[in-house]
Tab-separated table of C-alpha atoms and ligand atoms in Angstrom:
chain	number	residue	atom	x	y	z
A	5	MET	CA	85.964	42.338	31.587
A	6	ASN	CA	89.122	40.284	31.785
A	7	SER	CA	92.210	41.073	29.724
A	8	SER	CA	91.708	38.315	27.174
A	9	ASP	CA	88.165	39.515	26.401
A	10	ILE	CA	89.447	43.035	25.876
A	11	LEU	CA	92.306	41.837	23.689
A	12	GLU	CA	89.941	39.731	21.649
A	13	ILE	CA	87.820	42.786	20.872
A	14	LEU	CA	90.844	44.960	20.183
A	15	ASN	CA	92.251	42.431	17.743
A	16	LYS	CA	89.147	42.428	15.544
A	17	ASP	CA	89.599	43.916	12.065
A	18	GLU	CA	86.498	46.083	12.420
A	19	LEU	CA	84.952	47.226	15.681
A	20	ALA	CA	81.162	47.216	15.964
A	21	LYS	CA	79.190	49.665	18.094
A	22	GLU	CA	78.733	47.005	20.793
A	23	ASP	CA	82.521	46.563	20.947
A	24	LEU	CA	83.035	50.291	21.334
A	25	LEU	CA	80.507	50.398	24.159
A	26	LEU	CA	82.247	47.584	26.014
A	27	LEU	CA	85.631	49.256	25.607
A	28	LEU	CA	84.326	52.665	26.633
A	29	SER	CA	82.921	51.108	29.795
A	30	CYS	CA	86.429	50.078	30.921
A	31	TYR	CA	87.393	52.221	33.883
A	32	ASP	CA	89.992	49.989	35.460
A	33	LYS	CA	93.584	51.181	34.948
A	34	ASP	CA	94.849	47.879	33.524
A	35	GLU	CA	91.885	47.564	31.178
A	36	ARG	CA	92.376	51.054	29.834
A	37	GLU	CA	96.100	50.432	29.440
A	38	LEU	CA	95.336	47.678	26.914
A	39	ILE	CA	93.230	50.095	24.868
A	40	PHE	CA	95.959	52.734	25.045
A	41	GLU	CA	98.625	50.278	23.886
A	42	LYS	CA	96.521	49.396	20.845
A	43	SER	CA	95.951	53.054	20.048
A	44	LYS	CA	99.669	53.839	20.366
A	45	ALA	CA	100.488	51.017	17.958
A	46	LYS	CA	97.896	52.226	15.415
A	47	LYS	CA	99.157	55.770	15.756
A	48	LYS	CA	102.762	54.731	15.186
A	49	HIS	CA	101.875	52.613	12.187
A	50	HIS	CA	99.506	55.039	10.430
A	51	VAL	CA	100.700	58.549	11.315
A	52	GLY	CA	104.164	57.949	12.781
A	53	ASP	CA	105.854	59.648	15.708
A	54	LYS	CA	105.445	63.267	14.617
A	55	ILE	CA	103.585	65.988	16.475
A	56	TYR	CA	102.463	68.802	14.170
A	57	LEU	CA	102.113	72.359	15.445
A	58	ARG	CA	99.298	74.785	14.654
A	59	GLY	CA	99.659	78.295	16.043
A	60	LEU	CA	96.256	79.242	17.438
A	61	ILE	CA	94.978	82.780	16.943
A	62	GLU	CA	91.804	83.542	18.887
A	63	TYR	CA	90.836	86.264	16.463
A	64	SER	CA	87.682	87.624	18.099
A	65	ASN	CA	85.335	86.811	20.964
A	66	VAL	CA	82.457	88.645	19.333
A	67	CYS	CA	79.783	86.024	18.778
A	68	ALA	CA	76.211	86.188	17.549
A	69	LYS	CA	75.302	82.879	19.140
A	70	ASN	CA	74.252	81.725	22.572
A	71	CYS	CA	75.381	78.121	22.938
A	72	LEU	CA	74.386	77.269	26.505
A	73	TYR	CA	77.837	75.947	27.490
A	74	CYS	CA	80.151	78.611	26.100
A	75	GLY	CA	81.764	81.459	28.044
A	76	ILE	CA	81.860	83.853	25.086
A	77	ARG	CA	78.183	83.469	24.163
A	78	ALA	CA	76.528	86.732	23.135
A	79	HIS	CA	74.519	87.067	26.344
A	80	ASN	CA	77.520	86.861	28.644
A	81	HIS	CA	78.061	90.498	29.569
A	82	GLN	CA	80.845	89.723	32.054
A	83	ILE	CA	83.554	89.814	29.382
A	84	GLN	CA	85.045	92.554	27.289
A	85	ARG	CA	84.616	91.969	23.588
A	86	TYR	CA	87.673	92.277	21.336
A	87	THR	CA	88.745	91.726	17.757
A	88	LEU	CA	92.432	91.548	16.876
A	89	THR	CA	93.839	94.154	14.532
A	90	VAL	CA	95.343	93.123	11.195
A	91	GLU	CA	98.782	93.911	12.691
A	92	ASP	CA	98.108	91.615	15.678
A	93	VAL	CA	97.199	88.753	13.349
A	94	LEU	CA	100.160	89.332	11.065
A	95	GLN	CA	102.568	89.459	14.003
A	96	SER	CA	101.299	86.092	15.231
A	97	ALA	CA	101.527	84.694	11.688
A	98	GLN	CA	105.092	85.985	11.418
A	99	TYR	CA	105.925	84.302	14.732
A	100	ALA	CA	104.514	81.001	13.468
A	101	TYR	CA	106.454	81.356	10.219
A	102	GLU	CA	109.765	82.223	11.891
A	103	ASN	CA	109.403	79.463	14.448
A	104	ARG	CA	108.616	76.919	11.726
A	105	TYR	CA	105.125	75.979	12.922
A	106	ALA	CA	104.119	75.703	9.243
A	107	SER	CA	100.457	75.983	10.176
A	108	LEU	CA	97.955	78.392	11.772
A	109	VAL	CA	94.424	78.164	13.130
A	110	ILE	CA	92.225	81.250	13.147
A	111	GLN	CA	89.341	80.784	15.535
A	112	SER	CA	86.589	83.176	16.538
A	113	GLY	CA	83.055	83.638	17.701
A	114	GLU	CA	80.460	83.152	14.978
A	115	VAL	CA	79.678	86.209	12.887
A	116	SER	CA	78.562	86.002	9.292
A	117	ASN	CA	77.947	89.523	8.053
A	118	PRO	CA	79.657	90.633	4.803
A	119	HIS	CA	82.173	92.781	6.688
A	120	PHE	CA	83.377	89.801	8.747
A	121	VAL	CA	83.524	87.558	5.656
A	122	ASP	CA	85.604	90.129	3.762
A	123	THR	CA	87.874	90.769	6.732
A	124	ILE	CA	88.736	87.073	7.021
A	125	THR	CA	89.328	86.886	3.242
A	126	ASP	CA	91.613	89.884	3.471
A	127	LEU	CA	93.507	88.401	6.429
A	128	LEU	CA	94.037	85.151	4.531
A	129	ASN	CA	95.498	87.018	1.573
A	130	LYS	CA	97.785	89.102	3.790
A	131	ILE	CA	98.990	86.112	5.811
A	132	HIS	CA	99.891	84.167	2.672
A	133	ARG	CA	101.698	87.123	1.142
A	134	LEU	CA	103.665	87.748	4.355
A	135	THR	CA	104.701	84.141	4.776
A	136	ASN	CA	105.409	83.274	1.119
A	137	HIS	CA	102.473	80.846	1.033
A	138	GLN	CA	104.360	78.574	3.399
A	139	LEU	CA	101.675	78.314	6.100
A	140	ARG	CA	98.653	75.991	5.990
A	141	VAL	CA	95.756	77.937	7.440
A	142	THR	CA	92.810	76.376	9.264
A	143	LEU	CA	89.682	78.348	10.009
A	144	SER	CA	87.290	77.774	12.890
A	145	CYS	CA	84.697	80.520	12.518
A	146	GLY	CA	81.483	78.576	12.859
A	147	GLU	CA	78.589	78.014	10.466
A	148	GLN	CA	78.745	80.002	7.236
A	149	SER	CA	77.151	79.730	3.787
A	150	LEU	CA	78.663	77.450	1.144
A	151	GLU	CA	79.544	80.592	-0.794
A	152	THR	CA	81.539	81.960	2.151
A	153	TYR	CA	83.297	78.643	2.702
A	154	GLN	CA	84.242	78.635	-0.999
A	155	LYS	CA	85.453	82.218	-0.868
A	156	TRP	CA	87.708	81.492	2.110
A	157	HIS	CA	88.955	78.292	0.488
A	158	ASP	CA	89.849	80.249	-2.649
A	159	ALA	CA	91.717	82.725	-0.442
A	160	GLY	CA	93.903	79.900	0.869
A	161	ALA	CA	92.165	78.362	3.883
A	162	HIS	CA	92.437	74.641	3.287
A	163	ARG	CA	91.267	73.222	6.587
A	164	TYR	CA	88.184	73.983	8.685
A	165	LEU	CA	87.139	72.961	12.180
A	166	LEU	CA	83.461	72.795	13.047
A	167	ARG	CA	82.497	70.537	15.900
A	168	ILE	CA	79.163	68.772	15.773
A	169	GLU	CA	79.335	69.079	19.624
A	170	SER	CA	77.050	66.042	19.913
A	171	SER	CA	75.844	63.887	17.036
A	172	ASP	CA	72.634	63.164	18.958
A	173	LYS	CA	69.945	65.565	17.835
A	174	SER	CA	68.126	65.756	21.151
A	175	LEU	CA	71.315	66.115	23.204
A	176	PHE	CA	72.442	68.850	20.781
A	177	LYS	CA	69.068	70.534	21.323
A	178	SER	CA	69.447	70.381	25.098
A	179	ILE	CA	72.723	72.351	25.042
A	180	HIS	CA	71.572	75.045	22.631
A	181	PRO	CA	68.749	77.591	22.584
A	182	GLN	CA	65.698	76.444	20.652
A	183	ASN	CA	65.823	78.580	17.539
A	184	LYS	CA	66.885	78.628	13.884
A	185	THR	CA	70.392	79.884	14.612
A	186	HIS	CA	71.151	76.839	16.769
A	187	ASP	CA	69.814	74.077	14.572
A	188	PHE	CA	71.280	70.586	14.365
A	189	ASP	CA	70.361	70.060	10.698
A	190	ILE	CA	71.918	73.368	9.679
A	191	ARG	CA	75.124	72.414	11.477
A	192	LEU	CA	75.176	69.095	9.688
A	193	LYS	CA	74.625	70.838	6.363
A	194	ALA	CA	77.531	73.166	7.146
A	195	LEU	CA	79.795	70.140	7.606
A	196	HIS	CA	78.671	68.756	4.242
A	197	ASP	CA	79.232	72.171	2.626
A	198	LEU	CA	82.787	72.209	3.966
A	199	LYS	CA	83.466	68.912	2.243
A	200	LYS	CA	81.870	70.209	-0.946
A	201	ALA	CA	84.122	73.281	-0.845
A	202	GLY	CA	87.169	70.995	-0.741
A	203	TYR	CA	88.422	71.491	2.815
A	204	GLN	CA	90.189	69.040	5.056
A	205	VAL	CA	87.258	68.868	7.435
A	206	GLY	CA	87.634	68.721	11.194
A	207	SER	CA	84.885	68.083	13.684
A	208	GLY	CA	84.478	66.813	17.204
A	209	ILE	CA	82.404	66.719	20.320
A	210	MET	CA	82.457	67.609	24.008
A	211	ILE	CA	82.793	64.759	26.464
A	212	GLY	CA	80.969	64.698	29.793
A	213	LEU	CA	78.049	66.962	28.916
A	214	PRO	CA	75.043	66.890	31.231
A	215	GLY	CA	72.649	64.206	30.002
A	216	GLN	CA	75.309	62.462	27.884
A	217	THR	CA	75.533	58.670	28.091
A	218	LEU	CA	78.183	56.205	26.933
A	219	GLU	CA	75.800	55.250	24.106
A	220	HIS	CA	75.788	58.864	22.949
A	221	LEU	CA	79.584	58.814	22.891
A	222	VAL	CA	79.712	55.568	20.920
A	223	ASN	CA	77.326	57.117	18.396
A	224	ASP	CA	79.606	60.161	18.230
A	225	LEU	CA	82.567	57.951	17.325
A	226	TRP	CA	80.378	56.262	14.740
A	227	PHE	CA	79.268	59.596	13.333
A	228	LEU	CA	82.870	60.766	12.875
A	229	LYS	CA	83.686	57.515	11.109
A	230	GLU	CA	80.629	57.538	8.853
A	231	PHE	CA	81.150	61.166	7.955
A	232	ASP	CA	84.709	60.161	7.064
A	233	ILE	CA	86.147	63.134	8.885
A	234	ASP	CA	89.786	64.173	8.293
A	235	MET	CA	90.647	65.808	11.620
A	236	VAL	CA	89.174	65.699	15.094
A	237	GLY	CA	89.315	68.041	18.047
A	238	MET	CA	87.400	66.638	20.962
A	239	GLY	CA	87.826	67.144	24.647
A	240	PRO	CA	86.093	67.355	27.981
A	241	TYR	CA	83.198	69.691	28.576
A	242	VAL	CA	84.393	72.154	31.221
A	243	GLU	CA	81.979	74.242	33.267
A	244	HIS	CA	81.775	78.002	32.843
A	245	ILE	CA	80.100	79.870	35.666
A	246	ASP	CA	78.499	82.559	33.488
A	247	THR	CA	76.583	80.153	31.256
A	248	PRO	CA	73.047	78.749	31.564
A	249	ILE	CA	74.201	75.139	31.553
A	250	PHE	CA	76.192	75.765	34.750
A	251	GLU	CA	72.894	75.288	36.594
A	252	ARG	CA	73.045	71.616	35.648
A	253	ARG	CA	76.488	71.067	37.195
A	254	HIS	CA	75.094	68.610	39.764
A	255	GLU	CA	74.335	66.241	36.860
A	256	LEU	CA	77.960	66.110	35.719
A	257	ILE	CA	80.418	63.275	36.184
A	258	SER	CA	83.591	64.369	38.001
A	259	GLN	CA	86.351	66.138	36.095
A	260	GLN	CA	88.600	63.145	36.770
A	261	LYS	CA	86.049	60.859	35.079
A	262	ARG	CA	85.620	63.291	32.187
A	263	TYR	CA	89.388	63.281	31.763
A	264	GLN	CA	89.594	59.495	31.732
A	265	LEU	CA	86.684	59.221	29.341
A	266	SER	CA	88.269	61.784	27.018
A	267	LEU	CA	91.505	59.794	26.785
A	268	THR	CA	89.626	56.545	26.140
A	269	MET	CA	87.502	58.266	23.483
A	270	MET	CA	90.620	59.586	21.746
A	271	ALA	CA	92.237	56.145	21.848
A	272	LEU	CA	89.118	54.481	20.406
A	273	LEU	CA	88.930	57.099	17.685
A	274	ARG	CA	92.546	56.415	16.738
A	275	ILE	CA	91.842	52.677	16.590
A	276	LEU	CA	88.717	53.299	14.524
A	277	MET	CA	89.989	55.925	12.084
A	278	LYS	CA	93.740	55.228	12.067
A	279	ASP	CA	95.198	57.950	9.825
A	280	ILE	CA	93.224	61.073	10.780
A	281	ASN	CA	94.782	64.009	12.606
A	282	ILE	CA	93.683	64.204	16.225
A	283	ALA	CA	94.353	67.377	18.207
A	284	SER	CA	95.430	67.356	21.807
A	285	THR	CA	92.875	69.886	23.005
A	286	THR	CA	93.522	72.682	25.484
A	287	ALA	CA	90.474	71.718	27.572
A	288	LEU	CA	92.355	68.585	28.669
A	289	ASP	CA	94.883	70.774	30.468
A	290	ALA	CA	92.061	72.676	32.177
A	291	ILE	CA	91.121	69.567	34.125
A	292	HIS	CA	94.404	67.671	34.372
A	293	PRO	CA	97.964	69.023	34.729
A	294	THR	CA	99.440	66.656	32.134
A	295	GLY	CA	96.327	66.234	29.994
A	296	ARG	CA	97.706	67.333	26.655
A	297	ILE	CA	100.926	65.341	27.050
A	298	GLU	CA	99.000	62.170	27.872
A	299	ALA	CA	96.760	62.623	24.829
A	300	LEU	CA	99.810	63.051	22.578
A	301	ASN	CA	101.346	59.978	24.090
A	302	ILE	CA	98.247	57.854	23.541
A	303	ALA	CA	96.419	58.995	20.425
A	304	SER	CA	96.788	62.547	19.178
A	305	ASN	CA	99.374	64.019	16.818
A	306	VAL	CA	98.535	67.732	16.738
A	307	LEU	CA	99.311	70.476	19.254
A	308	MET	CA	97.922	74.009	19.079
A	309	PRO	CA	100.112	76.484	21.007
A	310	ASN	CA	98.244	79.724	21.630
A	311	LEU	CA	99.657	82.697	19.693
A	312	THR	CA	96.927	85.178	20.641
A	313	PRO	CA	98.530	88.372	22.026
A	314	VAL	CA	98.573	88.027	25.835
A	315	LYS	CA	96.390	91.067	26.566
A	316	TYR	CA	93.364	89.398	24.936
A	317	LEU	CA	93.663	85.951	26.490
A	318	GLU	CA	91.511	86.553	29.567
A	319	ASN	CA	88.552	87.458	27.345
A	320	TYR	CA	88.575	84.228	25.361
A	321	HIS	CA	87.513	81.975	28.186
A	322	LEU	CA	85.220	79.401	26.622
A	323	TYR	CA	85.303	77.568	29.964
A	324	ASN	CA	86.679	78.064	33.487
A	325	ASN	CA	90.324	77.409	34.238
A	326	LYS	CA	91.422	77.724	30.606
A	327	PRO	CA	95.213	77.464	30.791
A	328	ASP	CA	97.011	80.587	29.601
A	329	THR	CA	100.070	80.106	31.731
A	330	PHE	CA	102.290	78.660	29.038
A	331	HIS	CA	103.617	81.024	26.449
A	332	ALA	CA	103.719	79.241	23.088
A	333	ASP	CA	107.493	78.702	23.054
A	334	SER	CA	107.636	77.369	26.610
A	335	LEU	CA	104.689	75.041	25.867
A	336	VAL	CA	106.491	73.703	22.797
A	337	GLN	CA	109.699	73.161	24.813
A	338	HIS	CA	107.757	71.492	27.592
A	339	ILE	CA	105.932	69.159	25.202
A	340	GLU	CA	109.113	68.431	23.234
A	341	LYS	CA	110.886	67.344	26.440
A	342	ASN	CA	108.048	65.061	27.514
A	343	ALA	CA	107.202	63.758	24.052
A	344	THR	CA	110.760	62.539	23.557
A	345	ILE	CA	110.356	60.362	26.628
A	346	HIS	CA	107.431	58.659	24.882
A	347	GLY	CA	109.183	58.399	21.524
A	348	SER	CA	107.424	61.276	19.709
A	349	ARG	CA	108.923	64.466	18.348
A	350	ILE	CA	107.718	67.852	17.208
A	351	ALA	CA	107.845	68.107	13.414
A	352	LEU	CA	109.037	71.659	12.771
A	353	GLY	CA	108.577	73.021	9.272
A	354	GLU	CA	105.989	70.390	8.305
A	355	GLN	CA	102.417	71.381	7.509
A	356	GLY	CA	101.129	67.980	8.570
A	357	ASP	CA	98.089	67.581	6.333
A	358	SER	CA	95.645	64.896	7.347
A	359	ALA	CA	96.890	61.675	5.742
A	360	HIS	CA	93.264	60.551	5.750
A	361	TYR	CA	92.287	63.513	3.584
A	362	TRP	CA	94.789	62.624	0.873
A	363	ARG	CA	93.773	58.978	1.005
A	364	ARG	CA	90.122	60.046	0.707
A	365	LYS	CA	91.002	62.200	-2.311
A	366	THR	CA	92.853	59.528	-4.267
B	23	LIG	N1	82.528	79.796	17.293
B	23	LIG	C1	83.198	78.686	16.694
B	23	LIG	C2	84.601	78.464	17.219
B	23	LIG	C3	84.867	78.830	18.661
B	23	LIG	S1	84.190	77.780	19.868
B	23	LIG	C4	82.348	77.428	16.870
B	23	LIG	O1	81.490	77.392	17.726
B	23	LIG	O2	82.580	76.496	16.101
B	23	LIG	C5	85.217	76.349	19.670
B	23	LIG	C6	84.795	75.154	20.468
B	23	LIG	O3	84.931	75.411	21.857
B	23	LIG	C7	83.357	74.724	20.337
B	23	LIG	O4	83.165	73.963	19.175
B	23	LIG	C8	83.104	73.952	21.624
B	23	LIG	O5	83.181	72.549	21.394
B	23	LIG	C9	84.249	74.395	22.535
B	23	LIG	N2	83.695	74.858	23.818
B	23	LIG	C10	82.898	75.909	24.031
B	23	LIG	N3	82.528	75.953	25.327
B	23	LIG	C11	83.113	74.889	25.939
B	23	LIG	C12	83.100	74.391	27.267
B	23	LIG	N4	82.401	74.974	28.222
B	23	LIG	N5	83.836	73.280	27.535
B	23	LIG	C13	84.556	72.686	26.563
B	23	LIG	N6	84.595	73.110	25.287
B	23	LIG	C14	83.879	74.202	24.978
B	24	LIG	FE1	79.799	81.325	19.815
B	24	LIG	FE2	81.218	79.139	19.162
B	24	LIG	FE3	80.790	79.828	21.738
B	24	LIG	FE4	78.747	78.915	20.292
B	24	LIG	S1	80.631	77.768	20.852
B	24	LIG	S2	78.708	80.702	21.654
B	24	LIG	S3	79.238	79.786	18.297
B	24	LIG	S4	81.969	80.944	20.223
């Protein structure tokens, strides 16, 4: 496409699916630059120049599920299973509080027994007491019942991340075992339950999965828009050697292509949904040295420095080459230095709710 065709599409008030497909097919550097410029302008206008921090606590790698792509799936016996102690979690929360992150994410493998549910409830209560109710807490603990979601919301978790992974039912099927615990419709229901329980709801997908087409990705963008999602975390699919899907690695597009596609997807999402929060996901850094910085420059406004105690990090490898090298404070310094060059800044002490959520609520 020539530049004027691209600009004509980008200047439309509403993009149709066909427009998204044309834009997503742009691989040329100059073409993509036009998309990025539009996304940057939308970002500046609708969410400003702030980057919000969420301290990430990888609470436990114990998981009951067997998603075919994930390094901590139950059937991977190559890793040591761990669960943080209450003290570990509270220390990380204290760090986030003292360093004015204003927000935490607690992520873990999916477990839904009563003990796990009560432990998370208890942790939420303790975190809020310790930090004078000054931290916004996000949970990312997989599919749970509506009752559990409500219980955790009552205990002070106000945001929840649950990726749809792919909004295409048959592609979803192809990356999960065929059974009731890995069911597309149940996942969709969980997302609806999260809305019902009052959360700021986050979702997202993996980009560059085997068997995934550009049409799938356009439908994913459409899904996120139609669902009226508040926050998005999406990033490249990254191979993990000890997973079943690794056998299909010959079907994958290169990591460079996955990286480029991820940035274009994030830019299109920003253009499409304007005031949502978009995270700069860690997986970007696994396949490109400046991945997260580029995403923050182009479209995203949320960074999640890892606050998991160092001794556990090697056992939370969802994918190969997961970057652990940056300690949270050096990552924040590094991003701050680079973000300033692009006119953004880290917003310390601000919880950074999704503006979209509050607009949706009023
Ligand atoms: N158990 C929870 C949260 C932990 S997994 C859940 O599944 O929701 C968090 C996310 O990691 C998943 O949603 C998935 O999108 C991502 N992930 C897992 N394996 C991955 C891989 N190989 N490459 C990229 N992302 C991956
Ligand atoms: Fe478990 Fe989540 Fe990994 Fe699936 S993606 S195996 S639910 S940790």
